[in-house]
Structure formats: structure tokens, C-alpha cells
Amino acid sequence: MKRFGLIFLVIVFSAISSATMAEENYTFDLSEIEKKPYHFGGYIEARPVLYGLDTDAALYKLRFFDDVGRRALLEANGRVLLEGSYEKNIFRVFARLNTDLQYNDHTHGMERTTFYEAYVSAKPLTSVKIDVGKKTLKWGKGYAWNPVAFADRPKDPDDPEQAMEGYIMASADFIRSFEGPLKTVSITPVLFPVYDHINSDFGQNNKLNAAGRLYFLFYDTDIDIIFMTGPSRPDRYGFDFSRNLTTNFEIHGEYAWVTNTRKTVLDSTGMYNLVEQDAHRFLIGLRYLTSFDLTTIIEFYHNSAGFNRDEMKNFFSLISQGFDAYQIKGNRTGLARAMNLAESGYARPNAMRNYLYVRLSQKEPFDILYFTPSLTCMINTDDLSANIMPEILYTGITNLELRLRAGIITGPGDSEFGEKQNDYRIELRAGYYF
Amino acid sequence: MLKIIHFVLAIVIILPVYAFALDGTKLLREIDRNLSPESYESYRKLINIEPDGAKREFTLFTVKKGIDKVASVFLAPASEKGRSTLRLGDNMWLNIPNVGKPIRITSLQSVVGGVFNNADILQLDYATEYDVSKVEEEDAGYLLHLKAKTKTVAYDQIKIRADKQKKLPTKIECLTEAGMLIKTLYFKDVKDFGGGLVRPAVIETDSPLYKGYKSVMIMAKVKKRTFKDEVFTLTFMPNLESLR
């Protein structure tokens, strides 16, 4: 009986002691928040990709004409992104250096290191900021496309959240706030030089261009009016907006008018024509969050200067003819013409006129923490071909991000996605922030 | 004569009730001011605790001005550093440095995961978003029943239990329109932050919707500070850390 009493006491005391332990003391070490004038950080990524190739597709023939029969391509990709900043008084220097590494047994190794951003900022007042150097502006409200991002490189609609390389420019922000329905106005003028070694890939050389954005928060709606003018590229004007209709339902849109755009078009006889026209590009989209944490993003994009179905078919025919000529006679002329056309616009992402983007993303289903499965569909509504991308994202380890993603191409021959080089793609991305 | 007696009796009975009835709105405003100055800066650590004890921590610098402007920037961990959030009344945005432009977010989402949602992290004064529908006086404190002023507010109803002497919340229950409990906030560890501000330094929360999970918010360096309105704009969001 004594023994039972002793056991009972031990149990009671251990229960009391664990209850005391469970009452945690939370601490906040103030050294963690001490501000330093400098900052250094970065991101490192490994991204192996397996491409399942479509040996009948036009873009396969264009890329693998000298390696016919290859059915798969394994590629190793790596990225190192280093960033640092230093602040003194009203000045701040910021730089972000990116290195991309790639290896596959077709093109072999590739390495590219470049500053994505490197600029000096001066902030003489809370409402005034001046930046000079290389930076991204990221204008626009769209998720997959930004037709009004006139002074940025086009983003990759398959991976819109990737860091991007900027351009060298001088820009300023002037902000004013008000009471009433008009809450904020900000003006961002931009000087955009294009010279040898300065933004030389942007357009016509030895010219200075100007751009600007006027932003309003008016009746709880974000509105931007944007322009870019100068000799390097045709003048362009646009606007965008974004607004919450309810707390969990947002709509957004962009419109851009680009004067006198030029594109090289291939006709059915195989002749090139340089077509000059005004381009109207618009995007309309929504973002909706359900009570069970499913986020839906839907966007429709139209580009009146994109290629139509016949123009695209002519391009695919040119590749087929060039490929046959190379296989039979070893003549590369047709393929070389097709490669030039591909670089001039035919092979760029979303080169046609009408696209629908749908992304469904479910946060932590079945109570699996830090786990987010998503499904993204990029649909060409002109030819009904599509790229369907299921993915799973795991962020359970602090600063580590693991993403497994597939890309499955659907669409008939002569369609945009149907003629892509892959049937499918499987990609693992492991990224670590430090 | 009978009328006069009735009138005097009525005055005698009713007047003290009016004279000593609690002014709920005034009390709520006092609680708001005891929690923080109207305009201030602060540092916060958010800890999400999983049922198995695993933790994830976030550190934020937060600034607030007036009744409807609040902004935060993440200082840690490295994967979140530089992310900033802005709230202007019912409008909320998130700016992710790599993505570059601010996107609109909703009050019920959570930029940090866990039990705290965006409305908890970008908290405005309670009196800004809620009306007091009833106040009950209990032995140790007050029980305030609040009702959201608009449908855009994250919780339709709130019950605040407040300490009678300190006029600080000890427990807050957040409920749906139907009265279903969404989460409970526990205010702990009352601490002197200086400048006359004495308030709980730790807020714990749990939710029947996230059984076994707990989130904790620890406050540090809460101090009165005024800011220009221009700080609370989309254009300023990438520069929030410069205010530290």
C-alpha cells in the first residue's frame, strides 16, 4: 500500500512539475532588433529539371535538329543571389548580384553573373526619394503579365515571382497624402538612358528616354497612369487599377497603348514582312480567397500585336521545311531563317493574342502544415493549347523552400503549346535564404 | 400632487442609474489608449507554436498613426526580411521585395501563418472598428460586448474582459456573426514600456479552428512617435525599414 502511495505522489509531483514547465516564459532579445548601417543576405538555389521531349514538335526540330532521336533532357540549374546595403544619413547603397548556372548534355555549361540591381538612394524628406542606378520598377497590377511595365524586362508568366534584372535609370518618388476620398497621390518621373553598355538591349542606341507614373488611391482604388516616350522605343501610354470588392475578392486590370510597334511577319509563301501598327494590350484579373484558404487567381490577357494562328502556322511550316532540308541535304538555311524569326518574337513566351491564366492554390490542406499544393493553367484561347502546371510547395524548415513542379503540355499540332519542345517537364527547386 | 410625487420618485430612481451607468465607448477608448499611444512605433516577435512544440518566429517593426494607418516590415527570418504590410482603413497590401509591387491582401489571410491573421497583425484601435453594444461590470473587471461597425471587419463580434483598475484587456474572444468562437487572445505580463505606457507585453492566442496550435506576440520598445501621412502609402512601403 505504501508503495502505491509513493507511486501516486511521484505521479502527482511530476504532473505539477510538467505543468510548471509548460507555462513558458517568452523572451525577446533586443539585440535581435538592433539596427546596423549595413545588411548582407542572399539566396541559393538548386533546380534540376527533366524535360520529356516531343520529337514531332516544331520547336524540338529547331533546337535538336542535330541531335534527332533525343527523347529526354536532364538539366541542372543553380542560382546564387547575393545582396547587400549600406546606409548613412539620407543615403543608401543597395546591390543585388545574381549568378545563374546551367548544365545539360546538349548545350553543356553556361554561367551568367550580373547585377540585377545596384543603385544609390537619397531620401531628403519622407515624401521624396531619388534613386540612381540599376533597378526594377515593376509597374502594373497583373500577376502573370504586366503590359504597363514599360521600363522593365518582361517577366516569365510561368514563374512570375522570380527576381528580375533591372535597367539603369534615374528615378524619383514624390508622395502626398490627403484626407477624404483621394488619400494618396504619388509621382514617379524616370530618366532612362540607352547608350553603349547602358541598357543597350532596350532599343535604339545613344538616346535618352523619359517615363513616368502618376499613382492615386482614390475611393479605395489603386490607380496608376503610366507613360514612356523617347527615341529608343515607340511611345507607350497606359493605366492600371486594383480594388477590393469585398475583403476576400480583389479585381485588377491594365491597359497599354503602344504606338507604331513593329513586328516581322512570315506569310504563307515564306516571305518576311515588316508590319507597323498600334498595339493595344490589356489584362483583366481577379484574386479570390475562400474561407477554407483556397486562393484563385484568374487573368485574361490580350495583345492586338501578337501573332494570329495563320502567322504562327507559317512559322511552324518554315521550321518543318528547314528541318527536312537539313535532314536530306544538310542545308541549314531554312533553320537559320527560322532561328532568326524565333529570336525576333515568334518563340517568346505568349507570342500570340489571347491567353487565360488560372491559378488555384490551397494553403495547408488536411492540416498539413507549411504545405501548399497549387495548379496553374496557361491557356492560349486562340488555339486552345495549354500548359498545365501542378506543384507542391513545402516551407516547413525556416528559410528553406522546396518546390516540386510539373508542366504538362496539351494541344494539337500547329498550336502554340502543341509545338513546344517538351511533352512534359518535371522540376525540383530547393532554395535557401540566408 | 400625485403627478409631482411620481415625477420626483422617477427622478430619484432613474438619475443614479444614468449617473453611474458605464459609458462603454469611453471605456473602450481608454482601453485602446492604455494599449498603445494613438501614434507609435514598436517591435514585435510573433511565434507560431505547433502541437508537437515546433516553433516558427517572425520579427516585425511596426508603425501606426491615427485611427486607420498602420504599417509593418519584417526584420527576420531571412526568407521574410524586407516584406512589408500596409493598412489604410479597410485596405491592406503586402509588398514582397522580389515580386516588387504591393499586392492587395485580405484581413482574414495571414502573412505569417499560424493563428494570428492580418487583422491581428495590422490591428487598429478597437473603437475604430467596433461599437460597444453592452458593458457588464463584474467583480474583478469589465466585460465589453462589441459589434463590428461594418461587414469588412475581420470579426463580427468581440468580447473584451478588462481589468477594472488598469483598464487593460486580460482576455478577448473573437466571434462570428452567429456567435461562433474564432479565437481567444490572452493578454499577459503587464510591463512598463516607459513614457507612461504600462501594458501587457505578451499576447497569446489559440483557436478552436486550429486545435493544438498557439501563436504568441511579444511586444518590445513600444513608444510614442509621430509620422508623416506619406509613410502610410504604397510608394513608401519598400522604404519602411528606413524609419528604424
XYZ file of C-alpha atoms in Angstrom:
678
model
C 0.000 0.000 0.000
C 2.918 2.276 0.908
C 4.479 1.545 -2.465
C 1.234 2.621 -4.259
C 1.181 5.803 -2.167
C 4.750 6.560 -3.187
C 3.985 5.985 -6.881
C 0.903 8.210 -6.567
C 2.994 11.020 -5.036
C 5.642 10.711 -7.758
C 2.945 10.956 -10.459
C 1.344 13.994 -8.783
C 4.679 15.793 -8.391
C 5.733 15.054 -11.971
C 2.352 16.327 -13.225
C 2.780 19.557 -11.237
C 6.346 19.951 -12.433
C 5.415 19.441 -16.124
C 2.548 21.908 -15.771
C 5.017 24.461 -14.439
C 7.369 23.727 -17.322
C 4.504 24.109 -19.820
C 3.927 27.705 -18.688
C 6.584 29.126 -20.954
C 8.419 32.365 -20.498
C 8.692 34.082 -23.838
C 11.721 36.239 -24.400
C 12.515 38.910 -26.934
C 16.228 39.555 -27.098
C 16.606 43.237 -28.006
C 19.961 42.606 -29.677
C 17.943 40.905 -32.440
C 16.390 44.242 -33.409
C 19.442 46.440 -33.116
C 19.754 48.379 -36.364
C 23.033 48.148 -38.231
C 24.020 50.521 -41.048
C 24.811 47.572 -43.294
C 22.937 44.470 -44.334
C 24.075 41.339 -46.127
C 21.879 38.465 -47.239
C 21.216 36.132 -50.079
C 19.538 33.150 -51.633
C 20.971 29.964 -53.069
C 19.009 27.589 -55.255
C 19.436 24.180 -56.903
C 16.953 23.304 -59.628
C 17.256 20.039 -61.536
C 14.807 19.755 -64.450
C 13.823 16.741 -66.553
C 12.360 17.579 -69.959
C 10.331 14.884 -71.743
C 10.786 15.912 -75.369
C 8.191 15.863 -78.152
C 10.150 14.678 -81.190
C 7.381 15.785 -83.593
C 7.137 19.345 -82.298
C 8.425 22.275 -84.353
C 10.483 23.818 -81.561
C 12.080 20.413 -80.850
C 13.191 20.288 -84.503
C 14.548 23.817 -84.281
C 16.609 23.096 -81.159
C 17.594 19.443 -81.617
C 17.904 19.239 -85.442
C 21.462 17.874 -84.988
C 20.566 15.510 -82.165
C 17.478 13.793 -83.571
C 16.154 10.903 -81.536
C 16.802 12.511 -78.162
C 13.721 11.922 -76.066
C 14.741 13.484 -72.793
C 16.998 16.191 -71.492
C 18.214 16.397 -67.918
C 19.347 19.827 -66.898
C 20.997 21.073 -63.700
C 20.351 24.696 -62.806
C 21.739 26.729 -59.969
C 21.354 30.268 -58.740
C 23.241 32.362 -56.217
C 21.751 35.726 -55.332
C 23.748 37.968 -53.018
C 22.514 41.296 -51.752
C 23.893 43.972 -49.536
C 23.152 47.519 -48.500
C 24.780 50.335 -46.552
C 23.001 53.365 -45.074
C 24.410 56.668 -43.943
C 22.347 59.768 -43.181
C 19.892 60.230 -46.045
C 21.835 57.938 -48.400
C 21.590 54.229 -49.027
C 23.535 51.996 -51.419
C 21.941 48.710 -52.441
C 23.238 45.940 -54.724
C 21.863 42.555 -55.728
C 24.192 40.272 -57.677
C 22.775 37.242 -59.452
C 24.635 34.231 -60.829
C 22.798 31.652 -62.947
C 24.418 28.312 -63.660
C 23.153 25.712 -66.099
C 24.432 22.389 -67.350
C 22.927 19.856 -69.729
C 24.498 17.383 -72.095
C 23.177 19.222 -75.182
C 24.423 22.797 -74.798
C 26.804 21.915 -71.931
C 27.668 24.532 -69.325
C 26.507 28.115 -69.042
C 27.223 30.722 -66.398
C 25.934 34.286 -66.250
C 26.674 36.742 -63.483
C 25.095 40.162 -63.494
C 23.913 42.856 -61.125
C 20.114 42.617 -61.017
C 20.038 45.869 -59.091
C 22.744 48.325 -57.970
C 21.693 51.833 -57.055
C 22.157 54.756 -54.712
C 19.134 56.303 -52.978
C 18.789 59.685 -51.343
C 15.803 60.420 -49.096
C 15.966 64.086 -48.134
C 12.326 64.056 -46.942
C 9.810 61.363 -46.017
C 7.863 62.284 -49.122
C 10.806 62.474 -51.544
C 13.178 59.745 -52.710
C 15.701 59.795 -55.552
C 17.324 56.632 -56.953
C 20.162 56.458 -59.473
C 21.486 53.178 -60.821
C 20.206 49.807 -61.966
C 16.800 48.846 -60.569
C 13.430 47.318 -61.339
C 10.284 49.442 -61.257
C 7.693 46.619 -61.508
C 4.809 48.768 -62.646
C 1.411 47.164 -63.135
C -1.136 45.176 -61.128
C -1.256 41.883 -63.053
C 0.155 38.653 -61.601
C 1.213 36.793 -64.770
C 1.609 39.741 -67.158
C 2.238 43.474 -66.865
C 1.564 45.242 -70.174
C 2.188 48.628 -68.483
C 5.636 47.697 -67.114
C 7.184 49.839 -69.850
C 10.597 50.269 -68.223
C 11.091 46.658 -67.059
C 12.057 43.416 -68.738
C 9.070 41.142 -69.415
C 8.505 38.715 -66.559
C 8.233 34.970 -67.013
C 4.498 34.146 -66.826
C 5.430 30.560 -65.810
C 7.260 31.888 -62.737
C 6.076 35.463 -62.132
C 7.532 35.776 -58.630
C 11.158 35.337 -59.688
C 13.621 38.191 -59.080
C 14.283 40.137 -62.269
C 17.139 42.105 -63.748
C 16.547 45.852 -63.853
C 17.667 48.675 -66.130
C 19.942 51.625 -65.408
C 17.911 54.764 -64.756
C 17.375 57.785 -62.555
C 14.004 57.956 -60.826
C 12.313 59.926 -58.081
C 9.204 59.460 -55.931
C 7.167 62.394 -54.672
C 4.315 61.443 -52.324
C 1.410 63.475 -50.909
C -1.349 62.203 -48.635
C -4.778 63.759 -48.137
C -7.928 63.325 -46.080
C -11.083 62.376 -47.978
C -11.766 60.043 -50.884
C -8.430 60.895 -52.526
C -5.997 59.526 -49.948
C -2.665 59.398 -51.780
C -1.034 60.879 -54.871
C 2.495 59.969 -55.905
C 4.514 60.957 -58.948
C 7.455 58.919 -60.246
C 9.428 60.560 -63.079
C 12.114 58.393 -64.718
C 15.081 59.204 -66.978
C 16.068 56.155 -68.999
C 19.319 56.335 -70.994
C 20.148 53.916 -73.822
C 23.817 54.072 -74.834
C 26.682 51.657 -75.494
C 26.979 49.489 -72.333
C 23.938 51.209 -70.756
C 20.615 49.439 -71.403
C 21.909 48.756 -74.935
C 19.481 45.809 -75.350
C 16.456 48.052 -74.729
C 16.208 49.780 -78.132
C 17.777 52.382 -80.367
C 21.195 53.493 -79.031
C 22.575 56.873 -77.962
C 19.203 58.214 -76.848
C 17.674 59.457 -73.620
C 14.104 58.357 -72.860
C 11.614 59.525 -70.269
C 8.905 57.635 -68.386
C 6.565 58.433 -65.559
C 3.851 57.153 -63.289
C 1.106 59.022 -61.501
C -0.479 56.989 -58.701
C -3.745 57.678 -56.843
C -5.514 55.921 -54.037
C -8.996 57.178 -54.814
C -12.197 55.784 -53.262
C -10.166 52.775 -52.008
C -8.997 52.011 -55.560
C -5.340 51.964 -56.633
C -4.999 53.755 -59.976
C -1.802 54.332 -61.981
C -1.401 56.408 -65.128
C 1.836 55.497 -66.896
C 3.784 56.579 -69.982
C 7.134 56.115 -71.666
C 8.412 58.237 -74.523
C 11.700 58.702 -76.334
C 13.587 57.649 -79.418
C 14.662 54.162 -78.284
C 11.232 52.529 -78.463
C 7.801 53.590 -79.763
C 5.848 55.823 -77.352
C 3.504 53.985 -74.997
C 0.747 55.042 -72.610
C -1.336 53.076 -70.139
C -3.186 52.793 -66.885
C -3.905 50.148 -64.291
C -6.208 49.701 -61.326
C -6.781 47.378 -58.374
C -9.625 47.277 -55.883
C -11.093 45.017 -53.234
C -14.789 44.415 -53.917
C -15.035 42.551 -50.623
C -12.370 41.683 -48.055
C -11.546 38.450 -49.885
C -12.244 39.425 -53.509
C -9.931 41.703 -55.475
C -10.135 42.799 -59.118
C -7.396 44.392 -61.186
C -6.686 45.445 -64.726
C -4.139 47.061 -67.019
C -4.346 48.702 -70.416
C -1.416 49.773 -72.617
C -1.445 51.565 -75.966
C 1.845 51.257 -77.837
C 2.186 53.425 -80.949
C 3.853 52.160 -84.118
C 5.074 48.772 -82.910
C 6.966 46.758 -85.483
C 6.982 43.029 -85.949
C 8.377 40.711 -88.581
C 5.652 38.502 -90.003
C 6.090 35.472 -92.181
C 3.495 34.968 -94.920
C 2.363 31.673 -96.426
C 4.900 31.951 -99.288
C 7.759 32.170 -96.784
C 8.396 35.902 -97.314
C 9.083 38.310 -94.421
C 7.013 41.450 -93.971
C 7.706 44.213 -91.509
C 4.324 45.237 -90.106
C 3.909 48.545 -88.265
C 0.775 49.051 -86.192
C -0.519 50.475 -82.919
C -0.764 47.777 -80.272
C -3.483 47.558 -77.646
C -2.662 45.287 -74.739
C -4.933 44.721 -71.803
C -5.305 42.460 -68.833
C -8.249 41.908 -66.546
C -7.995 39.737 -63.467
C -9.282 38.726 -60.087
C -7.996 37.194 -56.886
C -10.408 35.380 -54.592
C -9.810 33.749 -51.218
C -12.316 31.241 -49.843
C -12.981 30.650 -46.164
C -11.008 27.374 -46.462
C -7.862 29.192 -47.742
C -8.106 28.417 -51.451
C -6.686 31.338 -53.411
C -7.825 31.675 -57.005
C -6.134 33.990 -59.475
C -7.700 34.350 -62.916
C -6.356 36.693 -65.587
C -7.202 37.254 -69.230
C -4.554 38.905 -71.412
C -4.999 40.337 -74.902
C -2.259 41.655 -77.180
C -3.543 43.008 -80.505
C 0.016 42.951 -81.899
C 0.504 39.251 -81.117
C 0.700 36.699 -83.906
C -2.507 35.182 -85.230
C -2.972 31.469 -85.882
C -2.020 31.647 -89.577
C 1.131 33.625 -88.861
C 2.139 31.044 -86.248
C 1.361 28.134 -88.565
C 3.566 29.697 -91.258
C 6.415 29.842 -88.741
C 5.971 26.175 -87.792
C 5.897 25.256 -91.533
C 9.159 27.141 -92.085
C 10.786 25.100 -89.302
C 9.494 21.812 -90.740
C 10.748 22.672 -94.234
C 14.109 23.811 -92.865
C 14.395 20.639 -90.767
C 13.605 18.420 -93.788
C 16.143 20.302 -95.907
C 18.778 19.762 -93.226
C 17.977 16.058 -92.836
C 18.008 15.385 -96.583
C 20.638 17.779 -97.939
C 22.407 19.084 -94.851
C 21.210 22.589 -95.781
C 20.839 24.830 -92.707
C 19.491 27.934 -94.489
C 15.820 27.367 -93.640
C 16.581 26.557 -90.000
C 18.795 29.644 -89.707
C 15.915 31.814 -91.004
C 13.559 30.178 -88.512
C 16.014 30.804 -85.667
C 16.220 34.481 -86.579
C 12.430 34.704 -86.609
C 12.208 32.844 -83.297
C 14.524 35.418 -81.711
C 12.602 38.323 -83.269
C 9.423 37.318 -81.434
C 7.883 34.039 -82.610
C 9.429 31.977 -79.808
C 8.996 34.448 -76.970
C 6.567 33.428 -74.206
C 2.904 34.173 -75.025
C 3.636 35.426 -78.546
C 0.031 35.119 -79.726
C -3.017 37.267 -78.959
C -5.294 35.891 -76.249
C -4.435 33.995 -73.083
C -6.198 32.844 -69.957
C -4.235 32.265 -66.752
C -5.800 30.333 -63.886
C -4.024 29.517 -60.625
C -5.575 27.643 -57.712
C -3.542 27.422 -54.559
C -4.692 25.635 -51.378
C -2.902 26.548 -48.174
C -2.196 23.670 -45.767
C -4.901 21.177 -46.866
C -5.776 18.315 -44.475
C -3.927 20.263 -41.736
C -0.542 19.510 -43.317
C 1.476 22.465 -42.068
C 3.566 24.608 -44.420
C 2.361 22.572 -47.391
C 0.727 24.338 -50.351
C -0.369 22.442 -53.449
C -1.246 24.540 -56.498
C -2.471 24.070 -60.014
C -1.685 26.630 -62.703
C -3.063 26.599 -66.254
C -1.803 28.852 -69.032
C -4.296 28.546 -71.879
C -3.915 30.001 -75.359
C -7.562 30.791 -76.113
C -6.851 31.249 -79.853
C -5.823 27.631 -80.449
C -6.901 26.077 -77.107
C -3.477 24.668 -76.383
C -2.267 24.841 -72.786
C 0.479 24.324 -70.279
C -0.842 22.730 -67.084
C 1.430 23.025 -64.062
C 0.668 21.149 -60.832
C 3.042 21.914 -57.981
C 3.626 21.299 -54.293
C 5.441 23.733 -52.071
C 6.865 22.921 -48.634
C 8.224 25.635 -46.334
C 8.385 23.694 -43.059
C 12.045 24.453 -42.388
C 12.853 28.101 -41.644
C 14.442 29.824 -44.650
C 14.229 26.681 -46.822
C 11.727 26.437 -49.669
C 11.145 23.155 -51.534
C 9.012 23.141 -54.669
C 8.215 20.169 -56.898
C 6.541 21.161 -60.107
C 5.486 19.554 -63.371
C 4.499 21.128 -66.666
C 2.248 19.145 -68.973
C 1.700 20.441 -72.485
C -1.597 19.864 -74.250
C -2.629 20.990 -77.706
C -2.796 19.784 -81.307
C -0.047 20.187 -83.943
C 0.233 23.749 -85.293
C -0.881 25.117 -81.911
C 1.437 27.242 -79.787
C 1.890 24.880 -76.858
C 1.461 21.768 -79.055
C 4.637 22.771 -80.940
C 6.753 23.438 -77.818
C 9.840 21.230 -77.468
C 8.501 19.329 -74.439
C 5.657 16.962 -73.784
C 6.238 17.430 -70.091
C 8.691 18.885 -67.629
C 9.440 17.915 -64.023
C 11.346 20.338 -61.848
C 12.531 20.328 -58.251
C 13.549 23.637 -56.731
C 15.348 23.824 -53.409
C 16.022 27.370 -52.298
C 17.663 28.604 -49.094
C 17.598 32.192 -47.795
C 20.373 33.498 -45.572
C -49.838 66.395 -6.322
C -49.701 62.683 -7.185
C -48.067 63.608 -10.516
C -45.373 65.591 -8.729
C -44.694 62.688 -6.357
C -44.439 60.269 -9.310
C -42.063 62.670 -11.098
C -39.825 63.101 -8.011
C -39.781 59.333 -7.444
C -38.878 58.733 -11.056
C -36.018 61.219 -10.831
C -34.793 59.685 -7.582
C -34.833 56.172 -9.069
C -33.579 56.864 -12.612
C -30.977 59.579 -12.070
C -28.458 57.480 -10.152
C -28.710 54.773 -12.833
C -27.760 57.309 -15.553
C -25.199 58.970 -13.342
C -23.326 55.731 -12.591
C -24.005 53.782 -15.832
C -20.828 52.794 -17.607
C -20.026 54.697 -20.759
C -18.900 51.737 -22.903
C -17.495 53.835 -25.732
C -15.429 55.936 -23.341
C -14.185 52.802 -21.584
C -13.207 51.193 -24.915
C -11.298 54.314 -25.927
C -9.475 54.231 -22.585
C -8.554 50.583 -23.152
C -7.281 51.459 -26.657
C -5.115 54.281 -25.303
C -3.808 52.110 -22.464
C -2.724 49.509 -25.027
C -0.801 51.999 -27.171
C -0.492 55.683 -27.952
C -2.541 56.761 -30.968
C 0.680 57.070 -32.988
C 3.630 54.875 -32.108
C 6.434 52.592 -33.206
C 7.055 49.116 -31.844
C 8.922 45.879 -32.343
C 7.107 42.574 -32.231
C 8.086 38.956 -32.250
C 5.451 36.513 -33.485
C 5.881 32.867 -32.555
C 3.757 30.140 -34.108
C 3.785 27.021 -31.944
C 2.689 23.713 -33.433
C 1.093 20.833 -31.493
C 4.427 18.967 -31.399
C 6.127 22.038 -29.880
C 7.927 23.103 -33.068
C 8.156 26.903 -33.373
C 8.481 29.439 -36.122
C 9.427 33.024 -35.289
C 8.996 36.316 -37.130
C 10.262 39.749 -36.067
C 8.492 42.907 -37.212
C 8.919 46.646 -36.882
C 5.524 48.370 -36.789
C 4.409 51.996 -37.067
C 0.908 53.381 -36.530
C -0.677 56.772 -36.967
C -4.136 57.948 -36.023
C -7.162 55.740 -36.238
C -6.662 53.983 -39.562
C -2.998 53.864 -40.624
C -0.600 51.058 -39.703
C 2.422 49.538 -41.455
C 4.913 46.764 -40.629
C 8.149 45.465 -42.066
C 9.641 42.021 -41.393
C 13.162 42.003 -39.959
C 13.534 38.219 -39.604
C 13.738 35.394 -40.675
C 15.882 35.849 -43.791
C 13.180 34.375 -46.061
C 10.743 37.123 -44.997
C 13.135 40.039 -44.467
C 12.036 43.209 -46.223
C 8.414 42.097 -46.696
C 6.149 44.920 -45.667
C 2.442 45.282 -44.998
C 0.305 48.398 -45.034
C -3.203 49.062 -43.793
C -5.214 52.173 -44.603
C -8.670 51.678 -43.113
C -10.099 48.599 -44.829
C -7.343 48.452 -47.477
C -4.404 46.120 -46.889
C -1.346 45.463 -49.047
C 1.677 43.182 -48.941
C 4.945 44.139 -50.616
C 7.401 41.321 -51.334
C 10.811 42.707 -52.370
C 11.401 40.135 -55.156
C 7.909 40.416 -56.575
C 8.411 44.143 -56.322
C 4.951 45.617 -56.286
C 2.425 45.733 -53.455
C -0.481 43.321 -53.838
C -3.796 43.653 -52.064
C -4.377 41.158 -49.271
C -7.370 40.413 -47.079
C -7.866 40.753 -43.346
C -8.612 37.048 -42.834
C -5.451 35.859 -44.592
C -2.250 35.587 -42.610
C 1.100 36.749 -43.915
C 2.812 34.715 -41.167
C 0.573 31.642 -40.991
C -0.471 30.462 -37.544
C -3.450 31.702 -35.566
C -2.825 35.462 -35.992
C -4.346 36.813 -39.176
C -3.575 40.080 -40.981
C -6.223 41.966 -38.987
C -4.486 40.920 -35.743
C -1.064 41.894 -37.045
C -2.213 45.219 -38.509
C -4.514 45.970 -35.572
C -6.303 49.321 -35.474
C -7.911 50.744 -32.333
C -10.891 48.604 -31.247
C -13.038 51.763 -31.079
C -12.284 52.435 -34.764
C -13.800 49.167 -35.925
C -16.340 48.302 -33.227
C -19.296 49.785 -31.342
C -19.911 48.823 -27.742
C -23.273 47.060 -27.572
C -23.168 46.198 -23.849
C -20.915 46.557 -20.800
C -21.151 44.300 -17.773
C -19.436 45.072 -14.536
C -18.004 42.040 -12.731
C -16.070 41.658 -9.501
C -12.610 41.944 -10.952
C -13.317 43.750 -14.154
C -15.498 44.670 -17.062
C -16.945 42.606 -19.856
C -17.450 44.637 -23.027
C -19.562 43.254 -25.859
C -18.515 44.813 -29.168
C -20.177 44.696 -32.570
C -18.362 45.407 -35.836
C -19.271 48.746 -37.431
C -19.088 47.313 -40.972
C -19.090 43.940 -42.700
C -15.459 44.398 -43.748
C -14.163 43.970 -40.198
C -12.455 40.618 -39.551
C -14.612 39.575 -36.566
C -18.306 40.420 -36.339
C -18.363 40.356 -32.531
C -15.779 40.705 -29.816
C -15.951 40.173 -26.062
C -13.303 42.015 -24.072
C -12.625 41.145 -20.454
C -10.739 44.067 -18.941
C -9.036 44.646 -15.609
C -11.080 47.172 -13.621
C -8.141 49.054 -12.147
C -5.683 49.057 -15.023
C -8.361 49.226 -17.736
C -6.362 46.782 -19.838
C -7.713 43.685 -21.580
C -6.987 40.338 -19.972
C -8.849 38.184 -22.480
C -10.546 38.852 -25.823
C -12.856 36.451 -27.596
C -13.414 36.935 -31.343
C -16.697 35.610 -32.692
C -18.612 35.254 -35.926
C -21.994 36.875 -36.551
C -23.610 33.615 -35.373
C -21.620 33.756 -32.135
C -19.149 31.006 -33.045
C -15.771 31.424 -31.353
C -12.976 32.057 -33.891
C -10.104 32.702 -31.498
C -9.212 33.824 -27.997
C -6.467 36.314 -27.166
C -4.874 36.214 -23.706
C -3.043 39.347 -22.535
C -0.154 38.598 -20.156
C 2.950 40.005 -18.499
C 1.990 43.646 -17.856
C 5.157 45.705 -18.255
C 6.259 49.342 -18.095
C 7.389 50.398 -21.577
C 8.307 53.924 -20.443
C 6.625 57.194 -21.320
C 3.701 56.265 -19.092
C 2.787 53.186 -21.124
C 2.094 50.144 -18.964
C 0.545 47.307 -20.913
C 0.708 43.538 -21.470
C 3.919 42.580 -23.281
C 2.683 39.144 -24.349
C -0.467 38.230 -26.265
C -1.185 34.535 -26.659
C -3.869 33.228 -28.946
C -5.490 29.911 -29.652
C -8.431 28.914 -31.763
C -10.908 26.024 -31.891
C -10.338 26.168 -35.664
C -6.616 25.346 -35.159
C -6.726 22.767 -32.376
C -3.382 22.336 -30.630
C -1.799 25.363 -32.297
C -0.852 28.502 -30.460
C 0.565 31.839 -31.565
C 2.304 34.362 -29.345
C 3.038 38.040 -29.920
C 5.731 39.686 -27.769
C 5.955 43.467 -27.763
C 9.136 45.482 -27.263
C 10.154 49.132 -27.455
C 6.613 50.460 -27.820
C 6.968 54.218 -27.865
C 5.028 57.263 -28.895
C 6.179 58.684 -32.208
C 4.546 60.771 -34.898
C 4.906 60.139 -38.594
C 4.001 61.978 -41.759
C 0.969 60.614 -43.591
C 3.210 59.877 -46.583
C 4.790 56.994 -44.637
C 1.499 55.111 -44.991
C 1.469 54.874 -48.793
C 2.196 52.150 -51.333
C 5.102 54.157 -52.717
C 6.766 54.313 -49.284
C 6.312 50.593 -48.475
C 9.756 49.459 -49.731
C 11.376 52.143 -47.508
C 9.669 51.333 -44.189
C 12.841 49.978 -42.613
C 14.473 53.403 -43.003
C 12.195 54.621 -40.166
C 14.015 52.471 -37.610
